PDB file of C-alpha atoms in Angstrom:
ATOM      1  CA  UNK A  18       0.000   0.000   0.000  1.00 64.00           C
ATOM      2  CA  UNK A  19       1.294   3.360  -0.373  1.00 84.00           C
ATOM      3  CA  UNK A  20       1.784   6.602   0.912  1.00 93.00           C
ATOM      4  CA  UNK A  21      -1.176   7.765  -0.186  1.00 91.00           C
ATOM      5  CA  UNK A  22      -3.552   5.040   0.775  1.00 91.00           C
ATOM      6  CA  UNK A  23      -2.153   5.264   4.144  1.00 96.00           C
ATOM      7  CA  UNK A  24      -3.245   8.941   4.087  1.00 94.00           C
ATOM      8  CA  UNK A  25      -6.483   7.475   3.194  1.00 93.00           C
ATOM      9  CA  UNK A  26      -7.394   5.700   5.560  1.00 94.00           C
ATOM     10  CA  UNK A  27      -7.207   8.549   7.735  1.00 94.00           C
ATOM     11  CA  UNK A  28     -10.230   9.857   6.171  1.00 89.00           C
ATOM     12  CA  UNK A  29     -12.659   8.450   8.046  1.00 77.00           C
ATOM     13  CA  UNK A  30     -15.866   9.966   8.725  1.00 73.00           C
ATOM     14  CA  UNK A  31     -17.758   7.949  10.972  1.00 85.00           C
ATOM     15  CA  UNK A  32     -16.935   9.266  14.480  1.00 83.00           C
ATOM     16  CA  UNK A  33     -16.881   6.166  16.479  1.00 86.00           C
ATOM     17  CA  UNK A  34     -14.964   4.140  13.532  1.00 92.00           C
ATOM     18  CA  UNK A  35     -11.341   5.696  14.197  1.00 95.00           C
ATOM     19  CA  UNK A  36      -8.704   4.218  12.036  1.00 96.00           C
ATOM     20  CA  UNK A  37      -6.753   1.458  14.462  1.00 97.00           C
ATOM     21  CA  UNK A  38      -3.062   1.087  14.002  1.00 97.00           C
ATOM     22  CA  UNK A  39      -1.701  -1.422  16.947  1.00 97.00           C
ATOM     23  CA  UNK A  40       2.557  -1.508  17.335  1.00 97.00           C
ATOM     24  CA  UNK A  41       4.495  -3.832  16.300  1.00 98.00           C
ATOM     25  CA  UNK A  42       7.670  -3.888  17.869  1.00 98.00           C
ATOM     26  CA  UNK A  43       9.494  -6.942  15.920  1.00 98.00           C
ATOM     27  CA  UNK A  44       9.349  -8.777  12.757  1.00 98.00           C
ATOM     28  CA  UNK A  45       7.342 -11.463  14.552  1.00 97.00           C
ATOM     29  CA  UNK A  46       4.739  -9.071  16.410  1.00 98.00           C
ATOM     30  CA  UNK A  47       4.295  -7.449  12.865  1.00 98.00           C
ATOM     31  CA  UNK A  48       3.330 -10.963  11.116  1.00 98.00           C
ATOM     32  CA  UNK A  49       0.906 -11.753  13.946  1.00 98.00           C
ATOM     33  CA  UNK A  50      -0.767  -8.106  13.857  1.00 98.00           C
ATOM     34  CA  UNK A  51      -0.917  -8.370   9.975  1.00 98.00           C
ATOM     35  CA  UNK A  52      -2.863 -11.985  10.289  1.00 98.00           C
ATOM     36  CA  UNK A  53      -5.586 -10.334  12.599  1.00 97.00           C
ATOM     37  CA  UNK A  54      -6.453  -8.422   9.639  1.00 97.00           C
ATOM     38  CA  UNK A  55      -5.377  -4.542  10.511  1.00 97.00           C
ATOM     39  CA  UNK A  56      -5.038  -2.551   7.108  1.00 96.00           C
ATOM     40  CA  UNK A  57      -2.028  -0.693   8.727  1.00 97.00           C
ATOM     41  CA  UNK A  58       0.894  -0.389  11.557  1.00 98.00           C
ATOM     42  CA  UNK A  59       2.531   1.825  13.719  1.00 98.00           C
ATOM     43  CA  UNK A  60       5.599   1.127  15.919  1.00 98.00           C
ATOM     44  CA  UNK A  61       6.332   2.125  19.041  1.00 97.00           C
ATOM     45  CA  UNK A  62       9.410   3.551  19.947  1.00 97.00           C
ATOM     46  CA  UNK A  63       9.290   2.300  23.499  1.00 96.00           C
ATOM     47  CA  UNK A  64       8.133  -1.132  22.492  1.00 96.00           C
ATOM     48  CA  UNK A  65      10.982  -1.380  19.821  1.00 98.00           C
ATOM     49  CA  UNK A  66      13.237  -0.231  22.811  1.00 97.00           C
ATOM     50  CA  UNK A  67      12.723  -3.009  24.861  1.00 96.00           C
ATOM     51  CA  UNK A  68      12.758  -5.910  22.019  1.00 96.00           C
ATOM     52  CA  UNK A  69      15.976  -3.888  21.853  1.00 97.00           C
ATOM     53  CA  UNK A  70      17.104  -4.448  25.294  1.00 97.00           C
ATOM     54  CA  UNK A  71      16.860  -0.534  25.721  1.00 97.00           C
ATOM     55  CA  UNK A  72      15.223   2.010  27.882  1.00 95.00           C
ATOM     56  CA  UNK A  73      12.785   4.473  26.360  1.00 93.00           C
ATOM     57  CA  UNK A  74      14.570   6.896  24.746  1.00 93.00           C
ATOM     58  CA  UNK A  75      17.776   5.296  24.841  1.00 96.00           C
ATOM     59  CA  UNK A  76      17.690   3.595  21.286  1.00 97.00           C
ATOM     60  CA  UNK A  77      20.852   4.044  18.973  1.00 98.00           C
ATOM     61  CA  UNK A  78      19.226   5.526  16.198  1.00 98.00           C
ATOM     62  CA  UNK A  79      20.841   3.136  13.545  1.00 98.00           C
ATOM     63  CA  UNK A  80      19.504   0.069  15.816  1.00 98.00           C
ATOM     64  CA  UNK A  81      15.638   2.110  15.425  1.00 98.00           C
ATOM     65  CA  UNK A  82      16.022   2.214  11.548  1.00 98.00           C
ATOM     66  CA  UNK A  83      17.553  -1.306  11.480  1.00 98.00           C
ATOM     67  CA  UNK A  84      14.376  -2.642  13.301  1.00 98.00           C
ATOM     68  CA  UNK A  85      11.909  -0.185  11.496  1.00 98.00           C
ATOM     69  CA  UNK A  86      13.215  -1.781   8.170  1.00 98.00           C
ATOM     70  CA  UNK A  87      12.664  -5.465   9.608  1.00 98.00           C
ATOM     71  CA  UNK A  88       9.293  -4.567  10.685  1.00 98.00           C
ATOM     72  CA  UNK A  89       8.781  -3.521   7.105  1.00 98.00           C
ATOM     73  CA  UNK A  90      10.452  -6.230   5.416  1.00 98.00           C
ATOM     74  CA  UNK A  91       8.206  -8.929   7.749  1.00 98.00           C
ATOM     75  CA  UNK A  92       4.536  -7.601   6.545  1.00 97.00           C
ATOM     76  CA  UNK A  93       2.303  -6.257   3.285  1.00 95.00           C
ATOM     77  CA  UNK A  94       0.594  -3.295   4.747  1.00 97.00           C
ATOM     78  CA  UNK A  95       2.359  -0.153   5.298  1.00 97.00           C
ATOM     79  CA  UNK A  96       4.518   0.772   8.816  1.00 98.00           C
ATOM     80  CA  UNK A  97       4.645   3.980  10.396  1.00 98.00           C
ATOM     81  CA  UNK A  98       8.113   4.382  12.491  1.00 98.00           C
ATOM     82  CA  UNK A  99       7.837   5.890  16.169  1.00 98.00           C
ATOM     83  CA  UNK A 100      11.124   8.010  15.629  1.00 98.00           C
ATOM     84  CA  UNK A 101      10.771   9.536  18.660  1.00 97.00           C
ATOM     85  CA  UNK A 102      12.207  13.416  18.630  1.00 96.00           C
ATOM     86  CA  UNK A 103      14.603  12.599  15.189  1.00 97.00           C
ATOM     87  CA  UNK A 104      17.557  11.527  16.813  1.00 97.00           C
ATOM     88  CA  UNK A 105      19.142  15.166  16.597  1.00 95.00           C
ATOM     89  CA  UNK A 106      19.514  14.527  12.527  1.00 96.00           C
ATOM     90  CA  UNK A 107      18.744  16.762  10.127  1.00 96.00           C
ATOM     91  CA  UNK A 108      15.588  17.257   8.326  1.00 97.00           C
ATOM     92  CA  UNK A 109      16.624  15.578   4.954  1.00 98.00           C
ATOM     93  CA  UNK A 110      18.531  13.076   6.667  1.00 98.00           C
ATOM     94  CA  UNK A 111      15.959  11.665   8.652  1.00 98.00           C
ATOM     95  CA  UNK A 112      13.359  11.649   5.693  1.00 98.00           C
ATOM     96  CA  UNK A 113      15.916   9.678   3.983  1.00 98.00           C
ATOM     97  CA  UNK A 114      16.477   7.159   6.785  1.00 98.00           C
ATOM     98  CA  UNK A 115      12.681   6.742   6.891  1.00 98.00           C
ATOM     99  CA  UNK A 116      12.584   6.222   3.119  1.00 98.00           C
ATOM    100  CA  UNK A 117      15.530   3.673   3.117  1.00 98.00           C
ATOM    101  CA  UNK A 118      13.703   1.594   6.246  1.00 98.00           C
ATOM    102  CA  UNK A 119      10.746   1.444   3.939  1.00 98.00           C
ATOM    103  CA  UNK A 120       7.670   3.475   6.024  1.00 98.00           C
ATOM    104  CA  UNK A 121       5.088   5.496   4.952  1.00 98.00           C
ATOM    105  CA  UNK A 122       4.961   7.858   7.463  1.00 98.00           C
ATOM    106  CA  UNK A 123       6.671   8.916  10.947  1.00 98.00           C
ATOM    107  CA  UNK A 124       5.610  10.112  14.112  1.00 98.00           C
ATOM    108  CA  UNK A 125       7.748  12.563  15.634  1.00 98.00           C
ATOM    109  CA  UNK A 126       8.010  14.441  19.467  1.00 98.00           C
ATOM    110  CA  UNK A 127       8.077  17.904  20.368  1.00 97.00           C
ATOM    111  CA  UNK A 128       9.842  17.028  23.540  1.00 96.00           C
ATOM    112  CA  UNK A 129      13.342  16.664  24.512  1.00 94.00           C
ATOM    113  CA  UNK A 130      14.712  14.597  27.612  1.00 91.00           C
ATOM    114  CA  UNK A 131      11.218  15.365  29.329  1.00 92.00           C
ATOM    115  CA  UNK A 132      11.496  19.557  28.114  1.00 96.00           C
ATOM    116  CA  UNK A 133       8.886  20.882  26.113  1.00 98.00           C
ATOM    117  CA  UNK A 134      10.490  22.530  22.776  1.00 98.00           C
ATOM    118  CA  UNK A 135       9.986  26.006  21.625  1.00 98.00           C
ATOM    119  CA  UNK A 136       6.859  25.132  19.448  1.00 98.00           C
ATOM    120  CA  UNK A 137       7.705  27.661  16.740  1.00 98.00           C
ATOM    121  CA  UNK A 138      10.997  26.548  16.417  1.00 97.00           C
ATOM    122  CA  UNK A 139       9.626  22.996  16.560  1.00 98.00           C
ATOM    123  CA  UNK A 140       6.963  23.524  13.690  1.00 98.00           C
ATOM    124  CA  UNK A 141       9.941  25.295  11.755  1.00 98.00           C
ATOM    125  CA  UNK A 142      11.930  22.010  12.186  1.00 98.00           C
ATOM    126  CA  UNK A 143       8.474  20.026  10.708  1.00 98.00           C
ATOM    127  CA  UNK A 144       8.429  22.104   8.003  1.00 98.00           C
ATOM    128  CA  UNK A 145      11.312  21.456   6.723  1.00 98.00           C
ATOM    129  CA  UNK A 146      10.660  17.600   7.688  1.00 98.00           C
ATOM    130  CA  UNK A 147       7.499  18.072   5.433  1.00 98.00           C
ATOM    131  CA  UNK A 148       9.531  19.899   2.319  1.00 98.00           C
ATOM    132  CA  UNK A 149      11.869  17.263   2.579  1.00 98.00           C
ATOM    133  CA  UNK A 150       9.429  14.481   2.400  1.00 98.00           C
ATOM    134  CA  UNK A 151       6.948  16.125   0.009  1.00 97.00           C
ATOM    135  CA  UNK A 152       4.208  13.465  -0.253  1.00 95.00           C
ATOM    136  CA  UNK A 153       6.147  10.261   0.350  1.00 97.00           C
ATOM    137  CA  UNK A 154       6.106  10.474   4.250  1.00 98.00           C
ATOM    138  CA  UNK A 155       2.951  10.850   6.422  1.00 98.00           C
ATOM    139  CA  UNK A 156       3.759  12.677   8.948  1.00 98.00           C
ATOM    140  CA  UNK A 157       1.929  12.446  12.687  1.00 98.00           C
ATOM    141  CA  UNK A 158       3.353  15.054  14.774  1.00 98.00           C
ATOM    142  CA  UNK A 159       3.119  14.323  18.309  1.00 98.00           C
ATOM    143  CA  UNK A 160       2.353  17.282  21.229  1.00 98.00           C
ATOM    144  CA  UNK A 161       3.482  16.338  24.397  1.00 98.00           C
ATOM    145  CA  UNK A 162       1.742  19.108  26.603  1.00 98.00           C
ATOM    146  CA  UNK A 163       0.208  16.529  28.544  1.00 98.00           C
ATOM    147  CA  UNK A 164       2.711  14.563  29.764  1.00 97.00           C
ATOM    148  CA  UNK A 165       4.946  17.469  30.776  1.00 97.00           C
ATOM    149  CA  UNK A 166       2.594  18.949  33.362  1.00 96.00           C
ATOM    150  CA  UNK A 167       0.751  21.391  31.095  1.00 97.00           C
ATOM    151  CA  UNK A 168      -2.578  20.480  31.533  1.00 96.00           C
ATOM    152  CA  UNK A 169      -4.453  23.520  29.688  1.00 97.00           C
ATOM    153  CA  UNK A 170      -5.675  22.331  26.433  1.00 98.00           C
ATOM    154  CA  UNK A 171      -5.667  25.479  24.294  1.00 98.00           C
ATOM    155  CA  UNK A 172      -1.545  25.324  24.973  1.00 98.00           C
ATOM    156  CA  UNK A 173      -1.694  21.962  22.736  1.00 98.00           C
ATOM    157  CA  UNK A 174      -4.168  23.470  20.900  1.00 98.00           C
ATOM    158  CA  UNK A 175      -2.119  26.377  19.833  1.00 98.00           C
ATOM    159  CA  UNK A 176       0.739  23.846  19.106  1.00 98.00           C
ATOM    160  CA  UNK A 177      -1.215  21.828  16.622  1.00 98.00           C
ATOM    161  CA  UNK A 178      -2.389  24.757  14.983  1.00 98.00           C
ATOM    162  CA  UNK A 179       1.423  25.488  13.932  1.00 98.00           C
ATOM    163  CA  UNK A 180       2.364  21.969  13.340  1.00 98.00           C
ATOM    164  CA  UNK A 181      -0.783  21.863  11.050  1.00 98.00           C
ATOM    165  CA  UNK A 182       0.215  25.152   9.267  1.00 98.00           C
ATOM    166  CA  UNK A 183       3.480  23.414   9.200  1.00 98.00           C
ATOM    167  CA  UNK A 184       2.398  20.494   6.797  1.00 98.00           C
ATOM    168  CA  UNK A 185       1.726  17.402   9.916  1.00 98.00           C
ATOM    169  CA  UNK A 186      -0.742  15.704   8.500  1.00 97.00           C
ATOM    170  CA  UNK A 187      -1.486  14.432  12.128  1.00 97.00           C
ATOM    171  CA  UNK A 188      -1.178  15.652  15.274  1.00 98.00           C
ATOM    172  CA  UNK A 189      -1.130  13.317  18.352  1.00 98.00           C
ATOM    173  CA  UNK A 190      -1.573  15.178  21.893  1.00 98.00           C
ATOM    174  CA  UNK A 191      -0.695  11.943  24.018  1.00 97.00           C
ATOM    175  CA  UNK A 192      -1.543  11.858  27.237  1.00 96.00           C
ATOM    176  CA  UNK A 193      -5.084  13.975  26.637  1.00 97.00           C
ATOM    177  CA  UNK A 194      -7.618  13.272  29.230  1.00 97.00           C
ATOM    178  CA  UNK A 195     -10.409  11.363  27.514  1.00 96.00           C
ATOM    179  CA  UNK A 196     -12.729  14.475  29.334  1.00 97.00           C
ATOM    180  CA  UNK A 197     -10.796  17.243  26.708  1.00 97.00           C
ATOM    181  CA  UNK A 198     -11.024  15.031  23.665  1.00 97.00           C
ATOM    182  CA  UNK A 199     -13.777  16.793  22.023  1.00 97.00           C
ATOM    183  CA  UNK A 200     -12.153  20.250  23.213  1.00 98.00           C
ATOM    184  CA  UNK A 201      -9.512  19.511  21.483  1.00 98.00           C
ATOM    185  CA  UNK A 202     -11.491  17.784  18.244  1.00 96.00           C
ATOM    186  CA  UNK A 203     -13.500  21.129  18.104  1.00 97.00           C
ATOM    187  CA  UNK A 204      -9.927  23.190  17.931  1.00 97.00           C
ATOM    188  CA  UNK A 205      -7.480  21.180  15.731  1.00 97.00           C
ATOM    189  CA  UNK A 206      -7.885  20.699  11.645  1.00 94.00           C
ATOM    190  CA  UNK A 207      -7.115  17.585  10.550  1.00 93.00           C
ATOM    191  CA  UNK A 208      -6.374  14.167  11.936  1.00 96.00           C
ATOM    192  CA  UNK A 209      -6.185  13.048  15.694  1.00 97.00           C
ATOM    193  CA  UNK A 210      -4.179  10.704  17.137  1.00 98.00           C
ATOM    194  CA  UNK A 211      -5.222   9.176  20.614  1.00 98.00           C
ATOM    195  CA  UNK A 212      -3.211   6.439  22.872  1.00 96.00           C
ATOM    196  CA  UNK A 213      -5.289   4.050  23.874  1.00 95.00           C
ATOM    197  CA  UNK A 214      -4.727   1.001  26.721  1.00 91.00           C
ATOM    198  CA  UNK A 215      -5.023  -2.983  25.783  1.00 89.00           C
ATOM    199  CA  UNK A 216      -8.442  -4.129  28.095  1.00 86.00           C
ATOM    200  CA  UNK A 217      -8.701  -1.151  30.139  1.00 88.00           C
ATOM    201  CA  UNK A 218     -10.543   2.905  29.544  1.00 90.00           C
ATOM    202  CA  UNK A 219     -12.466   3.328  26.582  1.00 95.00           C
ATOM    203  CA  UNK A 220     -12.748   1.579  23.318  1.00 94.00           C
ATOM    204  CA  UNK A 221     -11.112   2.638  20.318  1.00 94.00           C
ATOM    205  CA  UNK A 222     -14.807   3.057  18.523  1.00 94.00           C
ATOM    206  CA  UNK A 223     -15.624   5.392  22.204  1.00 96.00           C
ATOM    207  CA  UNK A 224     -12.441   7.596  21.826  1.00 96.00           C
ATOM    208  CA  UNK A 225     -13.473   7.804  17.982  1.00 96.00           C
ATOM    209  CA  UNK A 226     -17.034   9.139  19.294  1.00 96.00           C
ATOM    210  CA  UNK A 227     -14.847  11.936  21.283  1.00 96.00           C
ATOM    211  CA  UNK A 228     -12.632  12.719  18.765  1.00 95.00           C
ATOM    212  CA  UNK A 229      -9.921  10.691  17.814  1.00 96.00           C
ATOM    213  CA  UNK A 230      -9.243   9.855  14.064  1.00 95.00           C
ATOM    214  CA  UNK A 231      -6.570   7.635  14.639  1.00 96.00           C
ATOM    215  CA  UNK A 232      -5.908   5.198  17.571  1.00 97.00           C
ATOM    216  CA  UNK A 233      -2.663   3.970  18.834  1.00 97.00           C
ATOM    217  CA  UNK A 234      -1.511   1.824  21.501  1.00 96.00           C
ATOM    218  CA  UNK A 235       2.450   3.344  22.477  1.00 93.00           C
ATOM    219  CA  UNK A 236       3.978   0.124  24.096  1.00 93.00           C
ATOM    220  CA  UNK A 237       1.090  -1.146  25.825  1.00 94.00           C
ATOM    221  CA  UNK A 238       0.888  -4.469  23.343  1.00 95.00           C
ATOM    222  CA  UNK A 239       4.277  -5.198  24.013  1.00 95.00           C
ATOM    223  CA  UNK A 240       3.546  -5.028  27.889  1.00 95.00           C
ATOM    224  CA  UNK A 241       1.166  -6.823  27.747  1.00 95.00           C
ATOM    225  CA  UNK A 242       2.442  -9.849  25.959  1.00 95.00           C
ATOM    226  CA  UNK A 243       5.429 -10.218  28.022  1.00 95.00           C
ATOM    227  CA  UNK A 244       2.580  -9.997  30.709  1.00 95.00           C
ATOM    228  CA  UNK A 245       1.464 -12.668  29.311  1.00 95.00           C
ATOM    229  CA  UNK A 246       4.348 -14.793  28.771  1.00 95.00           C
ATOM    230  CA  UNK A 247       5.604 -14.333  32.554  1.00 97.00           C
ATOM    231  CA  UNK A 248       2.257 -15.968  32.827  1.00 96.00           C
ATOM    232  CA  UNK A 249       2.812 -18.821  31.247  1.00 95.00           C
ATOM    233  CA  UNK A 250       6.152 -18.992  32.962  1.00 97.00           C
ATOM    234  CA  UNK A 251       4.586 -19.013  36.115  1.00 96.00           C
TER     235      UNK A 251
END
């Protein structure tokens, strides 16, 4: 599938139908995902990190690639790489690292070792992410408000309105509380990415009845199957 049906399937209108995208976070996860029939995947970046034997945030970025691009290689619908803030590379650079691994599209953070970043600068930085890319990347740009203690919704708000002028094609405000959802539906243009938990809060099809577009899961699969196989072990 490419690019552009990827983009498609974004264009949902249905409210409680949001597009799912569960996380692979190896070759094998990916296979097993693809079988139960979802059109499309996303990694996650802490997910990956662990297969990796790696904190959160502590990935090599060549080991992140290398796995994005096994991911790919393992499945027939397209991947979207958790590349967490960009790994300090430059805008061209990373499009073309993204390109080589083989995804679609890319979801990068407007944080930075738990700091906020100057939102103009940061939708600067996207745009020339987005110039780069032209139409060959989608590009979900995450705002990470929430998480950081800044629990006002017009700040994230205002942020997706410049990563949106920028050229994201998504924005993802993780951490929202599911309360603010359709706040922040009724203030941001475009697709909405919301995390969602594996068997606990709402559904995907009640977040997509609050607002989200787009539903991911961060590294809560991954948890939860080696949950599942310290069960077993047990």
């Amino acid at each position: 599938m490419s690019v552009e049906a990827f983009r498609a399937l974004h264009r949902r209108t249905a409210p409680g139908d949001p597009l799912v995208l569960p996380g692979p976070w190896d070759a094998a996860s990916a296979r097993a995902l693809q079988a139960a029939g979802y059109p499309a995947l996303a990694t996650p970046s802490a997910g990956v990190a662990a297969s990796l034997g790696y904190e959160d945030g502590q990935t090599p970025a060549d080991e992140m690639f290398a796995a994005v691009a096994r991911i790919v290689r393992a499945v027939d619908v397209p991947v979207s790489a958790d590349v967490e803030g960009g790994y300090g590379l430059a805008a061209k650079e990373l499009v073309e690292r993204l390109l080589e691994a083989g995804a679609v599209g890319c979801n990068l953070e407007d944080s930075d070792g738990g700091v906020l970043k100057d939102p103009r600068e940061h939708s600067e930085w996207l745009a020339e992410v987005r110039a780069a890319a032209g139409d060959r990347l989608f590009v979900n740009a995450r705002i990470d408000t929430f998480i950081r203690g800044v629990a006002e919704p017009e700040r994230a708000i205002e942020r997706a309105a410049l990563y949106v002028a920028a050229g994201a094609d998504c924005v993802y405000p993780i951490g929202a509380p599911v309360a603010v959802l359709p706040l922040l539906r009724a203030g941001i243009q475009g697709p909405m990415n919301v995390i969602a938990k594996v068997g606990e809060g709402p559904s995907p099809a009640e977040l997509g009845e609050r607002g989200a577009t787009r539903i991911t899961f961060g590294p809560y699969l991954q948890r939860r199957a080696m949950e599942g196989i310290a069960g077993l072990l047990r």
